[in-house]
Coordinates of C-alpha atoms and ligand atoms in Angstrom, one line a residue:
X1 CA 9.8 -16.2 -15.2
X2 CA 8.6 -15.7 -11.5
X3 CA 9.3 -12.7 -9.7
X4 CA 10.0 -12.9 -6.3
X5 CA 9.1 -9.6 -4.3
X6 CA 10.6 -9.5 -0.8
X7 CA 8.5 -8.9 2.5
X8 CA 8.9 -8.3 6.1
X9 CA 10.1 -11.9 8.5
X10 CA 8.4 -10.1 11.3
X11 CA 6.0 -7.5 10.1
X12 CA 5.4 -5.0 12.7
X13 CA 1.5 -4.6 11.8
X14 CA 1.5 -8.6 12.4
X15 CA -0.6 -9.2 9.7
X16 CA -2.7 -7.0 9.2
X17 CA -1.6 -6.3 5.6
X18 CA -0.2 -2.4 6.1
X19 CA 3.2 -3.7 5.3
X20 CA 3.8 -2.2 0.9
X21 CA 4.2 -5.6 0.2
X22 CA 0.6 -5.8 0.4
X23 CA 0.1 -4.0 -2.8
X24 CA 2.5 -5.7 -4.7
X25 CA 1.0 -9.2 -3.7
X26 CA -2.1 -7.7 -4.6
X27 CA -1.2 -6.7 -7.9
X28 CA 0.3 -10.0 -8.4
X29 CA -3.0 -11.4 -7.4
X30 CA -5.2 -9.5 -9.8
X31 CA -3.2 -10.1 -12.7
X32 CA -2.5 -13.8 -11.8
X33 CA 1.3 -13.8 -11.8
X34 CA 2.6 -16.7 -9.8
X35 CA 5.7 -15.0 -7.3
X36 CA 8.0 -16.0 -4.7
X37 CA 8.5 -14.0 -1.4
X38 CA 12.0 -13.8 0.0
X39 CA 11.4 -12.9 4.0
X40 CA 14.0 -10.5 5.0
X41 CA 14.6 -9.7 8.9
X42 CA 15.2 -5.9 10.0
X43 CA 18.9 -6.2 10.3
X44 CA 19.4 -8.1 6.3
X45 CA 17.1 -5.0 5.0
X46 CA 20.5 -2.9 6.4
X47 CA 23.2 -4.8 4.8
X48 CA 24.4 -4.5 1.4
X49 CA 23.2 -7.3 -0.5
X50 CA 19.7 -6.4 0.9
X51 CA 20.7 -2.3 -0.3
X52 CA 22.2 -3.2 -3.9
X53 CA 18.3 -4.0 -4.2
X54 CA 17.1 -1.5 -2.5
X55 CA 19.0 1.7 -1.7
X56 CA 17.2 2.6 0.9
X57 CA 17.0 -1.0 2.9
X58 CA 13.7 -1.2 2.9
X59 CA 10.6 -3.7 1.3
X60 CA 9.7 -4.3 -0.9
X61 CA 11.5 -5.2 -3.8
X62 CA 10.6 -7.0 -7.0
X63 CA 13.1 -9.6 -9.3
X64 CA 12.6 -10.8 -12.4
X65 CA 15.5 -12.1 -14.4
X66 CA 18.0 -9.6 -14.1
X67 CA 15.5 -6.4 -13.5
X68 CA 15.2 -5.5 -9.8
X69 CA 12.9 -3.1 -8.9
X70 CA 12.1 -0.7 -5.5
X71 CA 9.1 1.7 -4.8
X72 CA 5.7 -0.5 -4.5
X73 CA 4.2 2.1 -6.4
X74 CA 6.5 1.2 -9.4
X75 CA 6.5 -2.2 -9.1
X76 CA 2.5 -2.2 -9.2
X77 CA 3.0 0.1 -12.1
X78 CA 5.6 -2.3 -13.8
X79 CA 2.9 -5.4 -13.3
X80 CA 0.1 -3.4 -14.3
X81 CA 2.2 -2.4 -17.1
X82 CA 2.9 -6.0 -18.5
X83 CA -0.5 -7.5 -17.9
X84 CA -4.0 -6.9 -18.5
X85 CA -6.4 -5.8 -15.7
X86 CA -4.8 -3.4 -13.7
X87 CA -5.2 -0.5 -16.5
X88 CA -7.9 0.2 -19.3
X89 CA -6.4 -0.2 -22.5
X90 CA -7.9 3.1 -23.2
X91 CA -4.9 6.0 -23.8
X92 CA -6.8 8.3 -22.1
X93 CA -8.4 6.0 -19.2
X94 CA -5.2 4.8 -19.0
X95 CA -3.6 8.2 -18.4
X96 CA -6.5 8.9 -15.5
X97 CA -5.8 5.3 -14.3
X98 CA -2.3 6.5 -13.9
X99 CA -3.2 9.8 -12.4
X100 CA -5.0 8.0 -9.3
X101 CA -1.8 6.1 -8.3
X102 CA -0.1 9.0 -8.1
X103 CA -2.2 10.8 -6.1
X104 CA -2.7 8.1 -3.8
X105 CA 1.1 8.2 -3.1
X106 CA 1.8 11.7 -3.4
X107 CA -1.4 13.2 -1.9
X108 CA -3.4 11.0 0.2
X109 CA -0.4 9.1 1.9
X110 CA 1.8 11.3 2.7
X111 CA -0.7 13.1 5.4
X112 CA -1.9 9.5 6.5
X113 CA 1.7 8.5 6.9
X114 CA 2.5 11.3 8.9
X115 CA 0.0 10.6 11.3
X116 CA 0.9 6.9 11.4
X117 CA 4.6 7.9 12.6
X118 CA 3.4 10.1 15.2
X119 CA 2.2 7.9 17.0
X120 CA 4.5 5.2 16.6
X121 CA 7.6 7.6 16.9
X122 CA 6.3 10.9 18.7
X123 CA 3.6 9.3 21.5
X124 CA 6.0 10.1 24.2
X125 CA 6.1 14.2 23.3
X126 CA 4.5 17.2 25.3
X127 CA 2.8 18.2 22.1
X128 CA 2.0 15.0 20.7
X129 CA -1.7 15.6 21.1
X130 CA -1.6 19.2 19.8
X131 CA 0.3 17.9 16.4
X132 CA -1.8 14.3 15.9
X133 CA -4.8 17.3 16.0
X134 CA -3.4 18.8 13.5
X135 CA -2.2 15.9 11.6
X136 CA -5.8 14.0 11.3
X137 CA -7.3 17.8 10.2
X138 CA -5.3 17.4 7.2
X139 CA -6.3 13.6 6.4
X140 CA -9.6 14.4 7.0
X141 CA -9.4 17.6 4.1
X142 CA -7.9 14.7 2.0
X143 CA -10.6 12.1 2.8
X144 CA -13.4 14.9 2.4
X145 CA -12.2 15.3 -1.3
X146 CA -11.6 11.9 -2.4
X147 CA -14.8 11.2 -0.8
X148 CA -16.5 14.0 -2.9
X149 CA -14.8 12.7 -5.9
X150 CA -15.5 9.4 -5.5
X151 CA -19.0 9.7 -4.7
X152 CA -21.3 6.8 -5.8
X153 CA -19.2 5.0 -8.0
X154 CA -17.2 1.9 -7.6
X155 CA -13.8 2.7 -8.4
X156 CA -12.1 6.1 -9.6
X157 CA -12.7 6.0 -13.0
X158 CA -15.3 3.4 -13.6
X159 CA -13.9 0.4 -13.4
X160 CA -11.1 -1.1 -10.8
X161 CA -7.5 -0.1 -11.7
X162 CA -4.0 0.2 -10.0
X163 CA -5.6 3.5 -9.3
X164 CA -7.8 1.9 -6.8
X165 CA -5.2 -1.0 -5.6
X166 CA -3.3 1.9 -4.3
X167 CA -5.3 4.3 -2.9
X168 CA -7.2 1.2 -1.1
X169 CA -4.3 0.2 0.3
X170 CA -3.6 3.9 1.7
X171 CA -6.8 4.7 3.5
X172 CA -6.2 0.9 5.0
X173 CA -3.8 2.5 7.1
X174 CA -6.2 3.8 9.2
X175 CA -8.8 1.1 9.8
X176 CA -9.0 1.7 13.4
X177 CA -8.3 5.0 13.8
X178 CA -12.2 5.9 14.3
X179 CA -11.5 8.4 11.5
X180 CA -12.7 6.6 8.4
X181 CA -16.3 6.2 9.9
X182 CA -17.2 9.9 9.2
X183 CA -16.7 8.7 5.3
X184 CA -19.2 6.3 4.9
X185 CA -18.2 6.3 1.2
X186 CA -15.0 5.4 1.7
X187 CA -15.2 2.8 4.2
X188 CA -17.7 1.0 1.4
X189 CA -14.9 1.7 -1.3
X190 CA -13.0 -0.5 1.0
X191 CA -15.0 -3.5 1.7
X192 CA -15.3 -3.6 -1.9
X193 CA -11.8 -3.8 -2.7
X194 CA -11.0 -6.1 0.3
X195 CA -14.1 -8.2 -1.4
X196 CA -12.3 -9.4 -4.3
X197 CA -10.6 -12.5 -4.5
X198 CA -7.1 -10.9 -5.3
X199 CA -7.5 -9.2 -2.3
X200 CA -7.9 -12.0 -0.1
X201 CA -5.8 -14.3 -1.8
X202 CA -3.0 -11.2 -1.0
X203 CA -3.9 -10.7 2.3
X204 CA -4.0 -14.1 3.4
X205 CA -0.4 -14.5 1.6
X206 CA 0.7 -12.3 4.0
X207 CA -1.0 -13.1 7.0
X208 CA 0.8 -16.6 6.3
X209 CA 4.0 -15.1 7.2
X210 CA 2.8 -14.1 10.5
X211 CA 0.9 -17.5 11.4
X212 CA 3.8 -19.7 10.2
X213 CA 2.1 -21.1 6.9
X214 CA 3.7 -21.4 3.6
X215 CA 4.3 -18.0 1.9
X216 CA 4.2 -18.7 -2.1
X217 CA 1.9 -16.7 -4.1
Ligands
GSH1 N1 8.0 4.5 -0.7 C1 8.4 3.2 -0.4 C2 8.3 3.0 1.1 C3 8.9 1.6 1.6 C4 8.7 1.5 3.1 O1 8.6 2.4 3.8 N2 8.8 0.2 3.5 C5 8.7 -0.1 4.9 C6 7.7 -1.2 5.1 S1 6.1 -0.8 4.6 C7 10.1 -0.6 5.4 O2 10.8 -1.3 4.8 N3 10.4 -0.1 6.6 C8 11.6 -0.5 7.3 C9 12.7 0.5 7.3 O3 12.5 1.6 6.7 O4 13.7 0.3 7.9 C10 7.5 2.2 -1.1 O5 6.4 2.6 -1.4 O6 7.9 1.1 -1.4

């Protein structure tokens, strides 16, 4: 059966693949699981038929059949779950595999996040410069250690997992900023994982949305 994952009608990053339906394309992508995308305006994400998907009005979302899914992080969990190549079949890789996609939610994007929504939300403050300080200090601790960790391998744990998809798609948030240059590391971590095919097939998927093209993965 084809899923169908829902995704912004007017993404605000216009195209530039920070929206979380990014990883779930992606996911899709590496595994190669055909899907649908249902585009879903600001207002729909608000009203209850959008919210008996999604508690929490928000994208994305994942159907397939009658399971309906929320939380990118679980839905990339869920595909990497019922298909090969997004976890080693290894219990114990596995487990590690598993261990990097929650630290990319839990521990790297939370402090990237925050400094994304100052700016958008808190630009206009007297100590908006004093807190976005403070902010970057603390994704720069987090970037300093997963660089150290990461040091001159590849992926996380040896070979490309969900692991990875996810905490790419985290530090993507702040191509940009200036602050990924200082981890030369990490900004070739990146290109790699933009490199691969599933990658582009992804972003380009959503880049679609904002140039008017068709939007089927
Ligand atoms: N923790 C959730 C966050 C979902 C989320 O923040 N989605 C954003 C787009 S990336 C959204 O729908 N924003 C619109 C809103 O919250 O009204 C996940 O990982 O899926």
């Amino acid at each position: 059966m084809t899923p169908t994952i829902t995704a912004f009608e007017r993404s605000p990053d216009r195209g530039r693949g920070l929206a979380r339906d990014m990883r779930v394309r992606w996911a899709l992508e590496e595994v190669g699981q055909a899907y649908d995308v249902r585009l879903v305006s600001f207002s729909e994400l608000k009203e209850a038929a959008h919210r008996r998907l999604h508690p929490f009005g928000q994208i994305p979302t994942y159907e397939e059949g009658d399971l309906a899914l929320f939380e990118s992080g679980a839905i990339v969990f869920h595909i990497a779950q019922r298909h090969a190549g997004l976890l080693p079949d290894d219990a114990k890789a596995r487990a590690r595999a598993i261990t990097w996609m929650f630290a990319a939610l839990n521990t790297v994007e939370p402090p990237i996040f925050e400094r994304s929504m100052a700016i958008i939300v808190e630009r206009e403050k007297a100590w908006h410069e004093e807190r976005l300080r403070l902010l970057e200090d603390r994704v720069h601790v987090r970037l300093g250690e997963l660089s150290g960790r990461l040091g001159d391998a590849n992926w996380l744990e040896g070979v490309f997992s969900a692991g990875d998809l996810l905490m790419v798609t985290v530090l993507r948030r702040l191509v940009g900023s200036g602050i990924l240059e200082n981890y030369p590391r990490l900004c070739a971590y990146i290109a790699r994982a933009e490199a691969r095919p599933a990658y582009q097939r992804a972003f380009e998927g959503q880049l679609s949305v904002f140039t008017g093209q068709p939007t089927t993965g």
